[in-house]
PDB file of C-alpha atoms in Angstrom:
ATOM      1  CA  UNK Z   1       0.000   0.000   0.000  1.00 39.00           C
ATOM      2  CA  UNK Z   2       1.944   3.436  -1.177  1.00 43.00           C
ATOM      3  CA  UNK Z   3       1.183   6.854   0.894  1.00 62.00           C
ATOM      4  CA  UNK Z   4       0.313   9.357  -1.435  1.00 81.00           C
ATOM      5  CA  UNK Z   5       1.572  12.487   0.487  1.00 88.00           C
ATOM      6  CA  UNK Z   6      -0.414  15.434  -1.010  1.00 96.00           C
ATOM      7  CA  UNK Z   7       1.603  18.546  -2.585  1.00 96.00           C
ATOM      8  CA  UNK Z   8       1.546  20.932   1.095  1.00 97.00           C
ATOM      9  CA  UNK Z   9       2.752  17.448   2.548  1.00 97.00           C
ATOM     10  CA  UNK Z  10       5.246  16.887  -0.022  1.00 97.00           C
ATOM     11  CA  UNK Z  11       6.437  20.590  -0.013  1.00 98.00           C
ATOM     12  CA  UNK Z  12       7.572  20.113   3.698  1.00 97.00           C
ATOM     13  CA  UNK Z  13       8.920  16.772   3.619  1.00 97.00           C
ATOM     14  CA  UNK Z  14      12.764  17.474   3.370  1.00 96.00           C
ATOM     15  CA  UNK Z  15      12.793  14.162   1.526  1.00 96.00           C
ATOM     16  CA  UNK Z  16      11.070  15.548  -1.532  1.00 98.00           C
ATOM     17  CA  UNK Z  17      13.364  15.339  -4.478  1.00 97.00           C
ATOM     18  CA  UNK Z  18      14.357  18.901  -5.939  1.00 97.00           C
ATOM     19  CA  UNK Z  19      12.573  18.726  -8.944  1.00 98.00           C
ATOM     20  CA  UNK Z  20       9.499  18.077  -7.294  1.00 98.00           C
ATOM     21  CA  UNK Z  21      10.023  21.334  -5.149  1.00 98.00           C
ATOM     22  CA  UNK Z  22      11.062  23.449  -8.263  1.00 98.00           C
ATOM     23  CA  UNK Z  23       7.425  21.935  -9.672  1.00 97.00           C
ATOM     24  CA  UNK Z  24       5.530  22.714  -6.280  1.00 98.00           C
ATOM     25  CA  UNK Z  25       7.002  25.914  -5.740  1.00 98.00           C
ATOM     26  CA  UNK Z  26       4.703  27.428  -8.642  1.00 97.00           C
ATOM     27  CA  UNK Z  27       1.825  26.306  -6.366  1.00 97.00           C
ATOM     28  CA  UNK Z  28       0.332  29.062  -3.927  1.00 97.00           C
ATOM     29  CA  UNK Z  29      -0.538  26.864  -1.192  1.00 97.00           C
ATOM     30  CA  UNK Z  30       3.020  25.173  -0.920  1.00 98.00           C
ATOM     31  CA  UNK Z  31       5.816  28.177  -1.598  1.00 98.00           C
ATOM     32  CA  UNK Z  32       6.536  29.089   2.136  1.00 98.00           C
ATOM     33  CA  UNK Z  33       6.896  25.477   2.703  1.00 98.00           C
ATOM     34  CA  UNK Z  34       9.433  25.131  -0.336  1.00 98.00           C
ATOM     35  CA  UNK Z  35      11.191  28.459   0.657  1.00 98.00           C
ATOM     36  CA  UNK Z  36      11.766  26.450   4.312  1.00 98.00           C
ATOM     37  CA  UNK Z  37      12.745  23.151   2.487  1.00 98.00           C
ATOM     38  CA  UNK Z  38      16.197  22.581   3.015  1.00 98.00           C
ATOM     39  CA  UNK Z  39      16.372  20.295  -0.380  1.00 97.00           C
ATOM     40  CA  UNK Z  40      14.885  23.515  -2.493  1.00 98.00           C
ATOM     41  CA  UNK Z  41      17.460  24.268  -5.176  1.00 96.00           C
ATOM     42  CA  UNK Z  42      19.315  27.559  -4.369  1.00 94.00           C
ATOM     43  CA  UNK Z  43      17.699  29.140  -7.444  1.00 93.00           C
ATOM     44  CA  UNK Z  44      14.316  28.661  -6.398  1.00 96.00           C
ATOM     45  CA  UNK Z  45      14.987  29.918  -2.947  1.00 96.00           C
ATOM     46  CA  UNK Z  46      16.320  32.926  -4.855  1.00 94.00           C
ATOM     47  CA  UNK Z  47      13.065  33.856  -6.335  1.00 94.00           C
ATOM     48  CA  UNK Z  48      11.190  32.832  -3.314  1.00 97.00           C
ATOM     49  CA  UNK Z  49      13.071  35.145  -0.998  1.00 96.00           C
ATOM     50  CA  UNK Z  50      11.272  38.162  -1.668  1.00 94.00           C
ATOM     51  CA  UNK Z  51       7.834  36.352  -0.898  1.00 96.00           C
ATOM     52  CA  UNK Z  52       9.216  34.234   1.772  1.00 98.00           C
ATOM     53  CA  UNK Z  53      12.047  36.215   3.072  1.00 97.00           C
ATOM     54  CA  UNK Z  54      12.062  34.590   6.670  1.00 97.00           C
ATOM     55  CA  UNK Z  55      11.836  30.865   5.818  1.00 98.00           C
ATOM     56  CA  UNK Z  56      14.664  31.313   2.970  1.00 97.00           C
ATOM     57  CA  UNK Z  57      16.753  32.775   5.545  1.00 96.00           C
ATOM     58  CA  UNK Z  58      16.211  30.186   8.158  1.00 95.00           C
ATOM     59  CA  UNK Z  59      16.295  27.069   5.147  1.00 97.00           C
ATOM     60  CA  UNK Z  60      19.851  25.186   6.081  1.00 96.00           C
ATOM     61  CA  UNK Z  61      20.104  24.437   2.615  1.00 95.00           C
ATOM     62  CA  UNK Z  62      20.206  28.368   2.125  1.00 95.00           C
ATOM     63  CA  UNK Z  63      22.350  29.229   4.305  1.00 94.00           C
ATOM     64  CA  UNK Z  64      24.962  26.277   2.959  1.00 93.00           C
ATOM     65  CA  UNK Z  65      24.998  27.331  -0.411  1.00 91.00           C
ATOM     66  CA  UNK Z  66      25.770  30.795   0.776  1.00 89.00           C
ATOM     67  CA  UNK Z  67      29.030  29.679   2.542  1.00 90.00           C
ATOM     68  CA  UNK Z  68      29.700  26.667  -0.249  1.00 90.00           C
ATOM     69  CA  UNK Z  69      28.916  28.676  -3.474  1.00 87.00           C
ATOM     70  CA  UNK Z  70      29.613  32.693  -2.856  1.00 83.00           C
ATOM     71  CA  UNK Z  71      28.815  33.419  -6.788  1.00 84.00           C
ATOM     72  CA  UNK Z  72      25.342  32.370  -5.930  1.00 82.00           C
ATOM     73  CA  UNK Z  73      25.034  36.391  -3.613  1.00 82.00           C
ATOM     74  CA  UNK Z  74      25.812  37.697  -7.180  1.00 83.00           C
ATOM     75  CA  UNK Z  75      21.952  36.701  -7.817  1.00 83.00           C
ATOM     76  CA  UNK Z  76      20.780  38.176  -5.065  1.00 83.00           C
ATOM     77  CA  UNK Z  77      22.717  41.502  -5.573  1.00 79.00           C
ATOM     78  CA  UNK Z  78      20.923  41.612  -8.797  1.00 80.00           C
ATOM     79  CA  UNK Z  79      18.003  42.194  -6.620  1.00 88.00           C
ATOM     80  CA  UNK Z  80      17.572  44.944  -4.552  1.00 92.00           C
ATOM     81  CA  UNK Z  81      13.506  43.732  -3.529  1.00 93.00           C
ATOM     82  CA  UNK Z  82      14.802  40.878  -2.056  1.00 94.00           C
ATOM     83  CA  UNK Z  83      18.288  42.021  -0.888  1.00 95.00           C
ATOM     84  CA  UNK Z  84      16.272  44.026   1.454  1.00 96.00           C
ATOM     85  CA  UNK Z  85      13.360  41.691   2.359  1.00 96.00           C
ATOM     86  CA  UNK Z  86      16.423  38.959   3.545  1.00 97.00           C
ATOM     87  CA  UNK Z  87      18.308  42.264   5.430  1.00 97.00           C
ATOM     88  CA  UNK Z  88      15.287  42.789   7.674  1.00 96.00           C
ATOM     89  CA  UNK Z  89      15.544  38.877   8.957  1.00 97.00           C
ATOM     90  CA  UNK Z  90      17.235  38.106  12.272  1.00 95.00           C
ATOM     91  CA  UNK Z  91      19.276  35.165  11.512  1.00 92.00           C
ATOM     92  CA  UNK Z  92      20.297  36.167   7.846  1.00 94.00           C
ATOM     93  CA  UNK Z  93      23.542  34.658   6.770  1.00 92.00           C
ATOM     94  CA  UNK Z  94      26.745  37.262   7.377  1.00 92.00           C
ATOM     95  CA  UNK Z  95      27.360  37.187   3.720  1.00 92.00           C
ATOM     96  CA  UNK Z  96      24.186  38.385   2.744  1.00 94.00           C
ATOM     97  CA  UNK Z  97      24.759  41.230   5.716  1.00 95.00           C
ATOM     98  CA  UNK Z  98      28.093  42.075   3.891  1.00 94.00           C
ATOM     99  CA  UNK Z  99      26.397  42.172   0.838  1.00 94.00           C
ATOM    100  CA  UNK Z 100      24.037  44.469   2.086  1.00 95.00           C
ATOM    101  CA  UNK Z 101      26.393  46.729   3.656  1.00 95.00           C
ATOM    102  CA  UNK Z 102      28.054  47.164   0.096  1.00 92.00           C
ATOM    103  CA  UNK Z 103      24.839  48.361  -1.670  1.00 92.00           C
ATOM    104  CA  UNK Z 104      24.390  51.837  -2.635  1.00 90.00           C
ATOM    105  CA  UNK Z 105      20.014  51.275  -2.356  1.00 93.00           C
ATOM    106  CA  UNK Z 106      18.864  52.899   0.761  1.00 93.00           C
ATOM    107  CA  UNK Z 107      15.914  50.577   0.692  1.00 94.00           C
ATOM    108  CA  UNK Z 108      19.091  47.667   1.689  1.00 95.00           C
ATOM    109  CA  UNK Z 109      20.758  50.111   4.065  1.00 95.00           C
ATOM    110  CA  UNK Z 110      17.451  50.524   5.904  1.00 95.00           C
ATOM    111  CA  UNK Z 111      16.815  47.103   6.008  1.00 96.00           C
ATOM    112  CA  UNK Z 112      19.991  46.387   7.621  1.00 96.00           C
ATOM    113  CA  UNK Z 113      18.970  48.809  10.417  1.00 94.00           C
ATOM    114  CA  UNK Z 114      15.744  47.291  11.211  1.00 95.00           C
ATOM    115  CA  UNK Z 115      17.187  44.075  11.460  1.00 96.00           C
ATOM    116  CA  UNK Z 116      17.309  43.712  15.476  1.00 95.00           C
ATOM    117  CA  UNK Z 117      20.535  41.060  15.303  1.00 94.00           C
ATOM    118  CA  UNK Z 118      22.226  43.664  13.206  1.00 95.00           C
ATOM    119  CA  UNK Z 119      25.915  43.681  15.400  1.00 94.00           C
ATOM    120  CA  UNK Z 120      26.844  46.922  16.506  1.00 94.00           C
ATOM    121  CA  UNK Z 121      30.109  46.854  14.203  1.00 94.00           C
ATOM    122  CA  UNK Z 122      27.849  46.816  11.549  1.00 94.00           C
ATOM    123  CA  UNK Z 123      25.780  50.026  12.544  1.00 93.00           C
ATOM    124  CA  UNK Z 124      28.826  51.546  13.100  1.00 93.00           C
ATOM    125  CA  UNK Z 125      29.966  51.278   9.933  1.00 91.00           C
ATOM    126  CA  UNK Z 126      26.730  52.327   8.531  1.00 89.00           C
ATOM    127  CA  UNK Z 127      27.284  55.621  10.852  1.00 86.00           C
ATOM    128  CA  UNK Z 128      30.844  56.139   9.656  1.00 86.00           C
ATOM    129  CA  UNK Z 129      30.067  55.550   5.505  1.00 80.00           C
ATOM    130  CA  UNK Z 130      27.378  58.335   5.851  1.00 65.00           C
ATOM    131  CA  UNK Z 131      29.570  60.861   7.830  1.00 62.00           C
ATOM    132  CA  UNK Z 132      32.020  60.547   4.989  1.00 52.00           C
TER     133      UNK Z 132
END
């Protein structure tokens, strides 16, 4: 007798091959869950982040592929939107925090500053790039 898991089930199984994650993250009812899935290709997470900007930042596999593949942030630099959505998120990897603190978009800078795990060294360099 097979278990037929249906697609919110399947979208929060960590078990769920990629491709069927890619497929269920075009369904409404299932992206948050793919954005948390740890076996969600990093692309997918990419354009999920805006959406979803709290579960991509908290999704191990997410936060791996940031410290494994670095030319993956070149994505998300492309995007301001969702530079800033993932800047606001306690928890955020550093690297998308340094990538933040590189943009020239206020909407990123001000993200950063809401975040409330931002580290102090962090607003202080904020401080000291806008006194120059």
């Amino acid at each position: 007798m097979s278990v037929h898991l249906s697609p919110l089930d399947q979208a929060l199984d960590p078990g769920t091959p990629a491709e069927t994650l890619r497929f269920l993250a075009k369904r409404e009812e299932c992206r948050a869950a793919v954005a948390a899935n740890p076996n969600t290709p990093v692309e997918v997470l990419l354009r999920l982040a805006m959406a979803f900007p709290r579960e991509v930042a908290g999704n191990v596999g997410f936060m791996l592929a940031v410290m494994t593949e670095p030319e993956r942030l070149d994505e998300l630099e492309a995007s301001t939107h969702t530079l800033a959505a993932l800047c606001r998120v306690p928890g955020v990897p550093e690297a998308v925090l340094e990538l933040g603190m590189r943009s020239s978009e206020i909407s990123v800078l001000r993200s950063l500053l809401v975040n409330p795990n931002l580290p102090a060294s962090y607003v202080e360099r904020l401080v000291r790039s806008k006194e120059k």
